[in-house]
Short mmCIF file of C-alpha atoms in Angstrom, two decimals:
data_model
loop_
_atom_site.label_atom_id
_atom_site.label_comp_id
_atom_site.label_asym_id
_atom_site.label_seq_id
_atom_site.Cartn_x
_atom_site.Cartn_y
_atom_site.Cartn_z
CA UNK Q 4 0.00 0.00 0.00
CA UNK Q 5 1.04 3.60 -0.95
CA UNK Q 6 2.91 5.00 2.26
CA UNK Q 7 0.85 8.29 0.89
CA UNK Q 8 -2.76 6.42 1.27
CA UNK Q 9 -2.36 4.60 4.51
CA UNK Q 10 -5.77 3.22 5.85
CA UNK Q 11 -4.78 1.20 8.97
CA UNK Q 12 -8.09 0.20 11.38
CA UNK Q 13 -7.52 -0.57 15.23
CA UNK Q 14 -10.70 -2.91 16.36
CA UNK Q 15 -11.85 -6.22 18.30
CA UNK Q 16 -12.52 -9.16 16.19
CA UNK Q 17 -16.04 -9.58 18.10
CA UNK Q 18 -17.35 -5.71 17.92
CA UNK Q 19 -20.09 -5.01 15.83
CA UNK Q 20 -19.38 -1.25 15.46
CA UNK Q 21 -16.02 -2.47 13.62
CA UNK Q 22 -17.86 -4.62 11.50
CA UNK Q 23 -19.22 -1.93 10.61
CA UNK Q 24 -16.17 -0.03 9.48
CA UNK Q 25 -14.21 -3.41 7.81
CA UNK Q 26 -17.75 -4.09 5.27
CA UNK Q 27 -17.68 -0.26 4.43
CA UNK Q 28 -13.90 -0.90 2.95
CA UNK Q 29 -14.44 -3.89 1.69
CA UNK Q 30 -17.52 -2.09 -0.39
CA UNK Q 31 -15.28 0.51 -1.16
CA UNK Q 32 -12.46 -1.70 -1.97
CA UNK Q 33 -10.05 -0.25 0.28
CA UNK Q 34 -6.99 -1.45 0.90
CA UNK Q 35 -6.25 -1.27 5.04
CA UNK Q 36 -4.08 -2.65 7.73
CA UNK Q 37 -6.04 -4.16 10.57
CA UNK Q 38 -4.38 -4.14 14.17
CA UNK Q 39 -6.30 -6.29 16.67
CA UNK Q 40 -6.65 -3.81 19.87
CA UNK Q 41 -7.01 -6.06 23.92
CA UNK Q 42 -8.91 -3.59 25.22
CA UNK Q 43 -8.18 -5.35 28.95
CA UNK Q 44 -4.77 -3.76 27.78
CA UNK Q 45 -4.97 -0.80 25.30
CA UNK Q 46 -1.83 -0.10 23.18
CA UNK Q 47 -0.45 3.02 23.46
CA UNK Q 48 -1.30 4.04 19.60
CA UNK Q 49 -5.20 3.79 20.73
CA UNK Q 50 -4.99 5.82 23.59
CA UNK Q 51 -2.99 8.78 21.28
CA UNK Q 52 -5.48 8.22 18.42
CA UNK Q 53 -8.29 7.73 20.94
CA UNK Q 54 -7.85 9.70 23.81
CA UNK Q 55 -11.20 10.85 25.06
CA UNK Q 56 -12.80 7.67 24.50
CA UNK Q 57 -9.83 5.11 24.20
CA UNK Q 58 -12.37 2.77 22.40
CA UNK Q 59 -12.59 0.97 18.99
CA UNK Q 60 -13.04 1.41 16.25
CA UNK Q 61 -10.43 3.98 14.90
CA UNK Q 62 -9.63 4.21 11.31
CA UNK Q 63 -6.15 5.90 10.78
CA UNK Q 64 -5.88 7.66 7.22
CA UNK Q 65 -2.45 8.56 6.22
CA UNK Q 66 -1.88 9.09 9.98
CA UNK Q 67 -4.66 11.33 11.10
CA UNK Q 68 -7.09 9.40 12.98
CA UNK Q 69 -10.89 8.86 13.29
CA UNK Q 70 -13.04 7.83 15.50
CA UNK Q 71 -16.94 6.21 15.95
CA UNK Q 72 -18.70 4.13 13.64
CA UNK Q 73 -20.76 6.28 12.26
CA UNK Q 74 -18.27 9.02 12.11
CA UNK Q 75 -15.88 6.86 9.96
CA UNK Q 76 -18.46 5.01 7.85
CA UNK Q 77 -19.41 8.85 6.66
CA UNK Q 78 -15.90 9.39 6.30
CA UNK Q 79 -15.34 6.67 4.09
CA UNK Q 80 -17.99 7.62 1.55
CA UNK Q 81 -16.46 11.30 1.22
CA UNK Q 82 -13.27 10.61 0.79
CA UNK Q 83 -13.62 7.75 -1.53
CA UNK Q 84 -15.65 9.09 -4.18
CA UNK Q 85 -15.31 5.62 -6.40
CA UNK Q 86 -17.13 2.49 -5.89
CA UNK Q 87 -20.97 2.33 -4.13
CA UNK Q 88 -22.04 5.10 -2.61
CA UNK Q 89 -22.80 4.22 1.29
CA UNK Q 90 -24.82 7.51 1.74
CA UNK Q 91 -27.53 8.66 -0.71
CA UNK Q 92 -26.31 11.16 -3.00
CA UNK Q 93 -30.11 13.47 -2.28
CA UNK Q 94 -29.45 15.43 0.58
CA UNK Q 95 -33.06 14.66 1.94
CA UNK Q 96 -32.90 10.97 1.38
CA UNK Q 97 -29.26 11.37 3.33
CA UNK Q 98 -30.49 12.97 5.73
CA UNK Q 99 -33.59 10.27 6.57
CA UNK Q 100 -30.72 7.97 5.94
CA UNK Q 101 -28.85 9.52 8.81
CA UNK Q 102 -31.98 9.81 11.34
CA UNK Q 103 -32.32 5.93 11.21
CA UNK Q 104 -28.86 4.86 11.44
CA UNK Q 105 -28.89 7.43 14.20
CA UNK Q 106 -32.23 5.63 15.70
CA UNK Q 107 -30.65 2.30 15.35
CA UNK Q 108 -27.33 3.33 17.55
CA UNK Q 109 -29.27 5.09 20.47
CA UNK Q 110 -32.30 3.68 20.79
CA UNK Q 111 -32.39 -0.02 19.20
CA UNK Q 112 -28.99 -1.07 20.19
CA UNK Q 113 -29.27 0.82 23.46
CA UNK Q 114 -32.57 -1.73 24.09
CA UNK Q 115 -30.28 -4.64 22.58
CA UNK Q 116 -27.87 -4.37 25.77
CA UNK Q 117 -30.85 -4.53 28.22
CA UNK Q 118 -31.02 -8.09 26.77
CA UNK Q 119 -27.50 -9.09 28.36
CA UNK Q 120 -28.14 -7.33 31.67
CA UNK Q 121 -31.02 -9.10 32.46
CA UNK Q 122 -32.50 -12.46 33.46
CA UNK Q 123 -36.40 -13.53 33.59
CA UNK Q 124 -39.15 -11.27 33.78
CA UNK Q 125 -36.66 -8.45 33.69
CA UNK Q 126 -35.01 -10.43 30.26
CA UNK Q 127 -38.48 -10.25 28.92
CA UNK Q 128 -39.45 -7.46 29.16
CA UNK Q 129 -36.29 -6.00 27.40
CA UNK Q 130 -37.07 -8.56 24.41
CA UNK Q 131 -40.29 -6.91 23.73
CA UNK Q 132 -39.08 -3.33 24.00
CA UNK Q 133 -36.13 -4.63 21.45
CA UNK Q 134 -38.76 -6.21 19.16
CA UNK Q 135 -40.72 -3.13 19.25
CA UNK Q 136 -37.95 -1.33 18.25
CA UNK Q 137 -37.23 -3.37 15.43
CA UNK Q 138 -40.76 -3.66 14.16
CA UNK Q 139 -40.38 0.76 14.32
CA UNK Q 140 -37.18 0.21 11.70
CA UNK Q 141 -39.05 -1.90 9.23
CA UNK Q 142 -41.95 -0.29 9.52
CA UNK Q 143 -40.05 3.88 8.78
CA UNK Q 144 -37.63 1.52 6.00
CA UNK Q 145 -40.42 0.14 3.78
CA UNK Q 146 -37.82 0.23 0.70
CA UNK Q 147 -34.72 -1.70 2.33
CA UNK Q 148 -33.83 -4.37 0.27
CA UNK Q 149 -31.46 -7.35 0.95
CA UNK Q 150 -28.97 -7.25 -2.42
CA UNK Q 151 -27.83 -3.60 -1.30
CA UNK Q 152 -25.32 -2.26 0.75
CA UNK Q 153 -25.91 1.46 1.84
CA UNK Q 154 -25.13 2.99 5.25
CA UNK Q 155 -28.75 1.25 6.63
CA UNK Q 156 -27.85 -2.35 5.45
CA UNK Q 157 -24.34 -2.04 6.89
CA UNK Q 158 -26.11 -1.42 10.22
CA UNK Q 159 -28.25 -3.92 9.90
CA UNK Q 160 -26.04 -7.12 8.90
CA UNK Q 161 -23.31 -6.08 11.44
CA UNK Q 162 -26.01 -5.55 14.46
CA UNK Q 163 -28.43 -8.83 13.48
CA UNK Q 164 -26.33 -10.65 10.88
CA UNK Q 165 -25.05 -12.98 13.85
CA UNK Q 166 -28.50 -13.33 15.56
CA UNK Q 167 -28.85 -16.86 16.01
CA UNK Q 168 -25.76 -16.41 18.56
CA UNK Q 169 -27.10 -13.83 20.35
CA UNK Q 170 -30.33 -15.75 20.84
CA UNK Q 171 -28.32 -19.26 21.28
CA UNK Q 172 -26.34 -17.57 24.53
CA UNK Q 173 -29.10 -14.92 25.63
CA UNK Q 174 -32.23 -17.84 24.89
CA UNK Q 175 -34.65 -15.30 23.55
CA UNK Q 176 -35.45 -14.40 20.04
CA UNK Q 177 -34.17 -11.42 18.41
CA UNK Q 178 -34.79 -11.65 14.63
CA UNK Q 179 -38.54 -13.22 14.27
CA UNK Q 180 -39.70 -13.64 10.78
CA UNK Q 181 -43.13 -13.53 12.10
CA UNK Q 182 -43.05 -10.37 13.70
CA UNK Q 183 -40.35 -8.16 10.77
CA UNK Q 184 -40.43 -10.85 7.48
CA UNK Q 185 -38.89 -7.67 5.75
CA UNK Q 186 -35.79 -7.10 8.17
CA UNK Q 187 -35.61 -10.61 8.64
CA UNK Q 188 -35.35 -11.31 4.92
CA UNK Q 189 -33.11 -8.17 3.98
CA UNK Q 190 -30.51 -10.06 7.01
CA UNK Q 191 -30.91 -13.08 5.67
CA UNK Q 192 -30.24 -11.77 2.01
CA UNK Q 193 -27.19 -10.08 3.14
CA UNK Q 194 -25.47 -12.59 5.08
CA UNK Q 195 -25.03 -14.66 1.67
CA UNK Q 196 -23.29 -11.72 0.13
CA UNK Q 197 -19.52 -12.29 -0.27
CA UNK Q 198 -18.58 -9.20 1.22
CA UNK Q 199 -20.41 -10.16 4.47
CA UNK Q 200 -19.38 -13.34 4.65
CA UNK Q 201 -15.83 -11.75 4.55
CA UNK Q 202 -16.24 -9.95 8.42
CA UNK Q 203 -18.52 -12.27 9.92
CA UNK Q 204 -16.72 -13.96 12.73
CA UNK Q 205 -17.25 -17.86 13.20
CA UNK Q 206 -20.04 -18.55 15.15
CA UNK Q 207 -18.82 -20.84 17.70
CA UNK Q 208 -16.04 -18.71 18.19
CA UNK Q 209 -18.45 -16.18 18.43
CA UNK Q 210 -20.52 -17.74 21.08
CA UNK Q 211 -17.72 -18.57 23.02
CA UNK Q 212 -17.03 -14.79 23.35
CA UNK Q 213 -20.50 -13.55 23.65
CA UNK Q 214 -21.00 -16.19 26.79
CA UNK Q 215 -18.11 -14.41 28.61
CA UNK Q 216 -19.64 -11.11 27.90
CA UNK Q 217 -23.06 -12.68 29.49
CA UNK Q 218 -21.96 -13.46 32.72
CA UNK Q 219 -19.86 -10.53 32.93
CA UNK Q 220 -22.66 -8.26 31.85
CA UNK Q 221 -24.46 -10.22 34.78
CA UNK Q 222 -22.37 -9.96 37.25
CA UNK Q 223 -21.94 -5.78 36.67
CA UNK Q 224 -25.73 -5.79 38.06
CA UNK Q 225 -25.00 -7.27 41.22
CA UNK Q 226 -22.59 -5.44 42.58
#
């Protein structure tokens, strides 16, 4: 790679939000170096290119570094004009674009982690405000379709794609074609996609992780 068009990405293999960031380059066709980051033990080149939140993902172009998912997945788009767009070209459609991706972050995936804080009645009541929440996306996203891959379908394969772990560790349902056949099919559609296939992370390896993350997420409510 051109030492004058360095992409290099610090992330966790099992993160979601740097999912996000690896299928967004992989649309693009970017060429990137990808350091593995223990966050139990951050390196020091997170915490410089990181320092307020010392979190993945960071994507560091030609040296200058940037941070948040959404932040970097914008990024992307401008400053790689070729290849599929990730954003809308329409400022208006962008901008609806934007208010669901945004809707997605605080509100649906901020009801997603009630899911791994919680046990019985608690557990299920946190599965019906998450199903709620997803029934509100495919019901404001009547044209999503599964063979593309704009900024709303990125969000959606990286947070559901792996589903049938969640549910295996957490023993609820979180994708039910019953209750959102459209999101459910668009996921479905876009997990057989090469691209995706490329970042998703093996599932038992996967569940292995996500069962550690259970407990601990547990155990952070009883103390």
């Amino acid at each position: 790679m051109a030492e004058e068009n360095k992409v290099i990405l610090h992330g966790t293999w099992g993160s979601l939000f740097v999912k996000r960031v690896e299928l967004a380059l992989k649309i693009k066709g970017i060429p990137y170096e990808y350091v593995e980051e223990d966050l139990s033990n951050k390196s020091p080149q997170l915490l410089k290119y990181n320092p307020v939140l010392k979190k993945v993902p960071v994507l560091v172009h030609n040296g200058k570094p940037v941070s948040e998912s959404l932040v970097i997945l914008e990024y992307i788009d401008e400053t790689w004009k070729t290849g599929p767009r990730i954003l809308p070209e329409d400022p208006y459609e962008r901008a609806i674009v934007r208010f669901w991706a945004n809707y997605i972050d605080q509100h649906l995936i901020a009801s997603t982690a009630k899911l791994w804080k919680s046990s019985g009645e608690e557990q299920e009541k946190a599965q019906e405000e998450v199903l709620e929440k997803i029934r509100i996306v495919e019901e404001g996203n009547p044209e999503i379709h599964g063979n593309e891959l704009g900024l709303l379908q990125i969000l959606l394969v990286t947070t559901f794609g792996s589903h049938k772990a969640y549910e295996e560790v957490l023993g609820v349902k979180i994708l039910v074609p019953e209750n959102t056949p459209l999101l459910y099919s668009c996921v479905t559609s876009l997990n057989e996609l090469t691209l995706v296939k490329q970042i998703c992370s093996p599932h038992d390896m996967l569940v292995s992780k996500l069962k550690i993350y259970r407990q601990n997420a547990l155990k952070s409510t009883t103390r």
